[in-house]
C-alpha cells in the first residue's frame, strides 16, 4: 500500500516515519510512504502556495493550482482503489470504520492544509473526501495525516505482527444489538502495586471466566468513558 503526503513542511514527518510500526512496515516493504513538497508545484520564483481570500477576512488560503498540479503529477490515473484525502477541520470525523474502509485502498494521497484553510474548489473537485480528527482546530494537516496514516497502516495485512490484536481492540468489537465496545482494562506485572491488586480472575488461569470478565469489564468501561458508543 502506498501513502503520499503533500505538505509545505516535508521535514515534519521524519520522526514519525523513522520509528514504530509504520517504520517497520516501510522497512519490510509492506507499506510505502512518499513525502512531497507542495512548493515543487508552484509557478513563481517565491514558491507561493497561498493568497488572500476573496471577500476579505483574516489569514491566507492555500491556492488551488499547486494542489491540483501535485495530485495530477503524483497520481495521473485515479481508480477505484485510490483516494485523495483533504485534512480539514470541516471534514467528516475520522473513525475506526473509516480506517478499515481506507485500508482496502492501494494508494492514498493526503493533502495537508495550512493557514486559514484551502480553496473550497480543492474539496469540491479534487479530493475524494475531507476528513477531520475531531471537533477542534490544529495548525495544519500534518498531525492529522500522520494519525490517520498510522490508523490505516496498522490494518494492512503484514504490518502488525499479531493481526488478531487489531481485531480485539477498541472500536472493533460490535455488540449484538448495535454499538461498539472499547477494549477491556489490561494489567501486567506486578500482581499488586502500591496496594492496588490485579483482579483475581486474571490470575486464575480459567480462560472461560477470564473471557467473561473481559467482556463485562469492556462494557462497563465503555459505559463509563464513551456511553455514546452504546445503543
mmCIF file of C-alpha atoms in Angstrom:
data_model
loop_
_atom_site.group_PDB
_atom_site.id
_atom_site.type_symbol
_atom_site.label_atom_id
_atom_site.label_comp_id
_atom_site.label_asym_id
_atom_site.label_seq_id
_atom_site.Cartn_x
_atom_site.Cartn_y
_atom_site.Cartn_z
ATOM 1 C CA UNK A 1 0.000 0.000 0.000
ATOM 2 C CA UNK A 2 1.306 3.463 -0.884
ATOM 3 C CA UNK A 3 0.690 6.702 1.005
ATOM 4 C CA UNK A 4 1.540 10.145 -0.376
ATOM 5 C CA UNK A 5 1.867 13.154 1.946
ATOM 6 C CA UNK A 6 1.576 16.541 0.221
ATOM 7 C CA UNK A 7 2.812 19.282 2.546
ATOM 8 C CA UNK A 8 4.728 22.542 2.761
ATOM 9 C CA UNK A 9 6.680 21.068 5.707
ATOM 10 C CA UNK A 10 8.172 17.800 4.399
ATOM 11 C CA UNK A 11 10.622 17.536 7.320
ATOM 12 C CA UNK A 12 7.674 17.324 9.723
ATOM 13 C CA UNK A 13 7.280 13.592 9.046
ATOM 14 C CA UNK A 14 10.911 12.499 9.576
ATOM 15 C CA UNK A 15 10.491 11.297 13.162
ATOM 16 C CA UNK A 16 7.108 9.710 12.536
ATOM 17 C CA UNK A 17 8.355 7.691 9.557
ATOM 18 C CA UNK A 18 11.566 6.622 11.298
ATOM 19 C CA UNK A 19 10.044 4.977 14.381
ATOM 20 C CA UNK A 20 7.457 2.424 15.405
ATOM 21 C CA UNK A 21 5.152 0.177 13.419
ATOM 22 C CA UNK A 22 4.995 2.391 10.320
ATOM 23 C CA UNK A 23 8.806 2.499 10.077
ATOM 24 C CA UNK A 24 8.980 -1.301 10.378
ATOM 25 C CA UNK A 25 6.281 -1.702 7.704
ATOM 26 C CA UNK A 26 8.231 0.569 5.354
ATOM 27 C CA UNK A 27 11.451 -1.357 6.003
ATOM 28 C CA UNK A 28 9.647 -4.651 5.317
ATOM 29 C CA UNK A 29 8.207 -3.294 2.070
ATOM 30 C CA UNK A 30 4.599 -3.779 3.183
ATOM 31 C CA UNK A 31 3.900 -0.044 3.111
ATOM 32 C CA UNK A 32 5.438 2.742 1.051
ATOM 33 C CA UNK A 33 5.270 6.402 2.107
ATOM 34 C CA UNK A 34 6.273 9.263 -0.183
ATOM 35 C CA UNK A 35 6.521 12.830 1.166
ATOM 36 C CA UNK A 36 6.040 15.578 -1.422
ATOM 37 C CA UNK A 37 6.887 19.266 -1.028
ATOM 38 C CA UNK A 38 3.909 21.227 -2.347
ATOM 39 C CA UNK A 39 6.200 24.124 -3.262
ATOM 40 C CA UNK A 40 7.645 21.961 -6.057
ATOM 41 C CA UNK A 41 4.414 22.653 -7.975
ATOM 42 C CA UNK A 42 4.324 26.435 -7.581
ATOM 43 C CA UNK A 43 4.714 28.711 -10.592
ATOM 44 C CA UNK A 44 6.502 31.777 -9.247
ATOM 45 C CA UNK A 45 10.038 32.389 -8.023
ATOM 46 C CA UNK A 46 8.820 32.819 -4.436
ATOM 47 C CA UNK A 47 7.173 29.376 -4.494
ATOM 48 C CA UNK A 48 3.911 30.872 -3.251
ATOM 49 C CA UNK A 49 1.227 28.404 -2.110
ATOM 50 C CA UNK A 50 -1.243 30.860 -0.512
ATOM 51 C CA UNK A 51 -3.181 34.029 -1.262
ATOM 52 C CA UNK A 52 -5.759 36.361 0.278
ATOM 53 C CA UNK A 53 -9.364 35.113 0.400
ATOM 54 C CA UNK A 54 -11.947 36.726 -1.873
ATOM 55 C CA UNK A 55 -14.448 38.742 0.149
ATOM 56 C CA UNK A 56 -11.880 39.617 2.792
ATOM 57 C CA UNK A 57 -11.246 38.013 6.134
ATOM 58 C CA UNK A 58 -8.363 37.058 8.348
ATOM 59 C CA UNK A 59 -5.423 34.977 7.216
ATOM 60 C CA UNK A 60 -4.488 33.371 3.941
ATOM 61 C CA UNK A 61 -5.845 30.433 1.950
ATOM 62 C CA UNK A 62 -3.935 27.697 0.158
ATOM 63 C CA UNK A 63 -4.313 28.052 -3.603
ATOM 64 C CA UNK A 64 -5.890 25.540 -5.983
ATOM 65 C CA UNK A 65 -3.201 25.374 -8.643
ATOM 66 C CA UNK A 66 -0.296 23.814 -6.677
ATOM 67 C CA UNK A 67 -2.572 21.195 -5.086
ATOM 68 C CA UNK A 68 -4.241 20.207 -8.365
ATOM 69 C CA UNK A 69 -0.884 20.037 -10.162
ATOM 70 C CA UNK A 70 0.663 17.991 -7.347
ATOM 71 C CA UNK A 71 -2.109 15.395 -7.292
ATOM 72 C CA UNK A 72 -2.222 15.112 -11.075
ATOM 73 C CA UNK A 73 1.541 14.508 -11.140
ATOM 74 C CA UNK A 74 1.591 12.069 -8.217
ATOM 75 C CA UNK A 75 -1.499 10.144 -9.272
ATOM 76 C CA UNK A 76 -2.110 10.688 -13.001
ATOM 77 C CA UNK A 77 -4.618 7.820 -13.107
ATOM 78 C CA UNK A 78 -7.225 7.576 -10.382
ATOM 79 C CA UNK A 79 -9.087 4.308 -9.924
ATOM 80 C CA UNK A 80 -11.485 2.650 -7.501
ATOM 81 C CA UNK A 81 -8.647 1.735 -5.136
ATOM 82 C CA UNK A 82 -7.132 5.215 -4.924
ATOM 83 C CA UNK A 83 -8.284 8.061 -2.671
ATOM 84 C CA UNK A 84 -7.429 11.739 -2.365
ATOM 85 C CA UNK A 85 -7.980 12.872 1.232
ATOM 86 C CA UNK A 86 -8.048 16.510 2.305
ATOM 87 C CA UNK A 87 -7.335 17.053 6.019
ATOM 88 C CA UNK A 88 -9.656 19.772 7.239
ATOM 89 C CA UNK A 89 -11.471 20.931 10.378
ATOM 90 C CA UNK A 90 -14.635 20.990 8.245
ATOM 91 C CA UNK A 91 -14.300 17.348 7.258
ATOM 92 C CA UNK A 92 -16.208 14.268 8.367
ATOM 93 C CA UNK A 93 -14.853 12.930 11.642
ATOM 94 C CA UNK A 94 -12.395 10.080 11.105
ATOM 95 C CA UNK A 95 -13.137 6.837 12.972
ATOM 96 C CA UNK A 96 -12.156 3.161 13.009
ATOM 97 C CA UNK A 97 -14.772 2.251 10.390
ATOM 98 C CA UNK A 98 -13.218 4.816 8.056
ATOM 99 C CA UNK A 99 -9.757 3.378 8.786
ATOM 100 C CA UNK A 100 -10.965 -0.100 7.831
ATOM 101 C CA UNK A 101 -12.504 1.187 4.608
ATOM 102 C CA UNK A 102 -9.386 3.100 3.573
ATOM 103 C CA UNK A 103 -7.102 0.170 4.442
ATOM 104 C CA UNK A 104 -8.511 -1.599 1.368
ATOM 105 C CA UNK A 105 -7.082 1.103 -0.932
ATOM 106 C CA UNK A 106 -3.905 0.612 -2.912
ATOM 107 C CA UNK A 107 -2.855 4.274 -2.891
ATOM 108 C CA UNK A 108 -3.900 7.297 -0.792
ATOM 109 C CA UNK A 109 -2.852 10.918 -1.201
ATOM 110 C CA UNK A 110 -3.137 13.128 1.897
ATOM 111 C CA UNK A 111 -3.396 16.880 1.288
ATOM 112 C CA UNK A 112 -2.146 18.751 4.351
ATOM 113 C CA UNK A 113 -3.824 22.134 4.597
ATOM 114 C CA UNK A 114 -2.321 25.147 6.375
ATOM 115 C CA UNK A 115 -3.075 28.802 7.147
ATOM 116 C CA UNK A 116 -6.818 29.580 7.355
ATOM 117 C CA UNK A 117 -7.690 26.650 5.113
ATOM 118 C CA UNK A 118 -7.785 25.569 1.484
ATOM 119 C CA UNK A 119 -9.658 26.965 -1.513
ATOM 120 C CA UNK A 120 -13.036 25.165 -1.495
ATOM 121 C CA UNK A 121 -12.567 24.005 -5.098
ATOM 122 C CA UNK A 122 -9.973 21.540 -3.803
ATOM 123 C CA UNK A 123 -12.603 19.936 -1.547
ATOM 124 C CA UNK A 124 -15.283 20.015 -4.256
ATOM 125 C CA UNK A 125 -13.349 18.943 -7.342
ATOM 126 C CA UNK A 126 -10.033 17.347 -6.330
ATOM 127 C CA UNK A 127 -10.423 15.491 -3.034
ATOM 128 C CA UNK A 128 -12.487 12.307 -2.808
ATOM 129 C CA UNK A 129 -13.195 13.040 0.834
ATOM 130 C CA UNK A 130 -12.499 15.596 3.532
ATOM 131 C CA UNK A 131 -11.552 14.255 6.980
ATOM 132 C CA UNK A 132 -11.158 15.751 10.443
ATOM 133 C CA UNK A 133 -9.694 14.107 13.556
ATOM 134 C CA UNK A 134 -12.056 15.823 15.982
ATOM 135 C CA UNK A 135 -14.047 18.880 16.929
ATOM 136 C CA UNK A 136 -11.043 21.129 17.406
ATOM 137 C CA UNK A 137 -8.621 23.101 15.236
ATOM 138 C CA UNK A 138 -4.889 22.447 14.804
ATOM 139 C CA UNK A 139 -2.311 24.480 12.902
ATOM 140 C CA UNK A 140 -2.203 22.246 9.835
ATOM 141 C CA UNK A 141 -2.983 18.890 8.294
ATOM 142 C CA UNK A 142 0.352 17.229 9.041
ATOM 143 C CA UNK A 143 -0.519 15.901 12.514
ATOM 144 C CA UNK A 144 -3.957 14.632 11.388
ATOM 145 C CA UNK A 145 -2.373 12.998 8.323
ATOM 146 C CA UNK A 146 0.168 11.173 10.500
ATOM 147 C CA UNK A 147 -2.543 9.952 12.889
ATOM 148 C CA UNK A 148 -4.823 8.757 10.105
ATOM 149 C CA UNK A 149 -1.964 7.125 8.184
ATOM 150 C CA UNK A 150 -0.944 5.199 11.315
ATOM 151 C CA UNK A 151 -4.524 4.048 11.988
ATOM 152 C CA UNK A 152 -4.909 2.810 8.398
ATOM 153 C CA UNK A 153 -1.439 1.274 8.034
ATOM 154 C CA UNK A 154 -1.756 -0.969 11.090
ATOM 155 C CA UNK A 155 -4.818 -2.599 9.472
ATOM 156 C CA UNK A 156 -2.871 -3.516 6.319
ATOM 157 C CA UNK A 157 -2.035 -7.261 6.359
ATOM 158 C CA UNK A 158 1.560 -7.826 7.438
ATOM 159 C CA UNK A 159 2.016 -4.531 9.293
ATOM 160 C CA UNK A 160 1.079 -5.718 12.799
ATOM 161 C CA UNK A 161 2.800 -8.968 13.792
ATOM 162 C CA UNK A 162 -0.237 -10.475 15.515
ATOM 163 C CA UNK A 163 -3.156 -9.469 13.304
ATOM 164 C CA UNK A 164 -5.665 -10.779 15.863
ATOM 165 C CA UNK A 165 -4.604 -7.914 18.134
ATOM 166 C CA UNK A 166 -6.226 -5.399 15.761
ATOM 167 C CA UNK A 167 -9.494 -7.319 15.849
ATOM 168 C CA UNK A 168 -9.932 -7.273 19.628
ATOM 169 C CA UNK A 169 -9.065 -3.666 20.402
ATOM 170 C CA UNK A 170 -11.230 -0.591 20.918
ATOM 171 C CA UNK A 171 -13.892 0.221 18.286
ATOM 172 C CA UNK A 172 -13.517 -3.137 16.545
ATOM 173 C CA UNK A 173 -15.920 -5.207 18.645
ATOM 174 C CA UNK A 174 -19.602 -4.793 17.861
ATOM 175 C CA UNK A 175 -22.459 -5.572 20.251
ATOM 176 C CA UNK A 176 -25.301 -7.890 19.097
ATOM 177 C CA UNK A 177 -27.852 -5.062 19.387
ATOM 178 C CA UNK A 178 -25.587 -2.466 17.813
ATOM 179 C CA UNK A 179 -22.913 -0.195 19.217
ATOM 180 C CA UNK A 180 -19.186 -0.593 19.759
ATOM 181 C CA UNK A 181 -17.019 -1.565 22.699
ATOM 182 C CA UNK A 182 -13.799 -0.096 23.982
ATOM 183 C CA UNK A 183 -11.058 -2.558 24.804
ATOM 184 C CA UNK A 184 -11.209 -4.105 28.274
ATOM 185 C CA UNK A 185 -8.848 -2.952 31.048
ATOM 186 C CA UNK A 186 -5.435 -4.633 30.841
ATOM 187 C CA UNK A 187 -2.878 -5.427 33.565
ATOM 188 C CA UNK A 188 0.695 -6.731 33.773
ATOM 189 C CA UNK A 189 3.258 -7.498 36.481
ATOM 190 C CA UNK A 190 3.451 -6.929 39.400
ATOM 191 C CA UNK A 191 0.211 -8.529 40.570
ATOM 192 C CA UNK A 192 -0.021 -5.856 43.265
ATOM 193 C CA UNK A 193 1.310 -2.324 43.066
ATOM 194 C CA UNK A 194 1.032 0.192 45.910
ATOM 195 C CA UNK A 195 -1.854 -1.770 47.353
ATOM 196 C CA UNK A 196 -3.774 -1.968 44.053
ATOM 197 C CA UNK A 197 -4.192 -5.629 43.055
ATOM 198 C CA UNK A 198 -4.908 -7.117 39.665
ATOM 199 C CA UNK A 199 -8.429 -8.653 39.523
ATOM 200 C CA UNK A 200 -8.206 -12.205 40.881
ATOM 201 C CA UNK A 201 -9.906 -13.723 37.844
ATOM 202 C CA UNK A 202 -6.968 -12.716 35.613
ATOM 203 C CA UNK A 203 -4.634 -14.779 37.791
ATOM 204 C CA UNK A 204 -6.946 -17.800 37.942
ATOM 205 C CA UNK A 205 -5.939 -19.463 34.671
ATOM 206 C CA UNK A 206 -9.637 -20.110 33.973
ATOM 207 C CA UNK A 207 -9.920 -18.927 30.361
ATOM 208 C CA UNK A 208 -13.716 -19.044 30.221
ATOM 209 C CA UNK A 209 -14.070 -16.871 33.320
ATOM 210 C CA UNK A 210 -11.346 -14.521 32.103
ATOM 211 C CA UNK A 211 -13.136 -14.052 28.779
ATOM 212 C CA UNK A 212 -16.432 -13.394 30.594
ATOM 213 C CA UNK A 213 -14.741 -10.833 32.871
ATOM 214 C CA UNK A 214 -13.149 -9.084 29.897
ATOM 215 C CA UNK A 215 -16.477 -8.724 28.096
ATOM 216 C CA UNK A 216 -18.171 -7.345 31.197
ATOM 217 C CA UNK A 217 -15.254 -5.043 32.018
ATOM 218 C CA UNK A 218 -15.153 -3.730 28.438
ATOM 219 C CA UNK A 219 -18.868 -2.962 28.578
ATOM 220 C CA UNK A 220 -18.507 -1.241 31.950
ATOM 221 C CA UNK A 221 -15.602 0.886 30.747
ATOM 222 C CA UNK A 222 -17.427 1.831 27.554
ATOM 223 C CA UNK A 223 -20.486 2.814 29.583
ATOM 224 C CA UNK A 224 -18.292 4.945 31.852
ATOM 225 C CA UNK A 225 -15.966 6.531 29.281
ATOM 226 C CA UNK A 226 -17.858 6.525 25.968
ATOM 227 C CA UNK A 227 -21.599 5.978 26.520
ATOM 228 C CA UNK A 228 -22.192 7.482 23.060
ATOM 229 C CA UNK A 229 -20.856 4.232 21.531
ATOM 230 C CA UNK A 230 -23.618 2.151 23.104
ATOM 231 C CA UNK A 231 -27.127 1.698 21.654
#
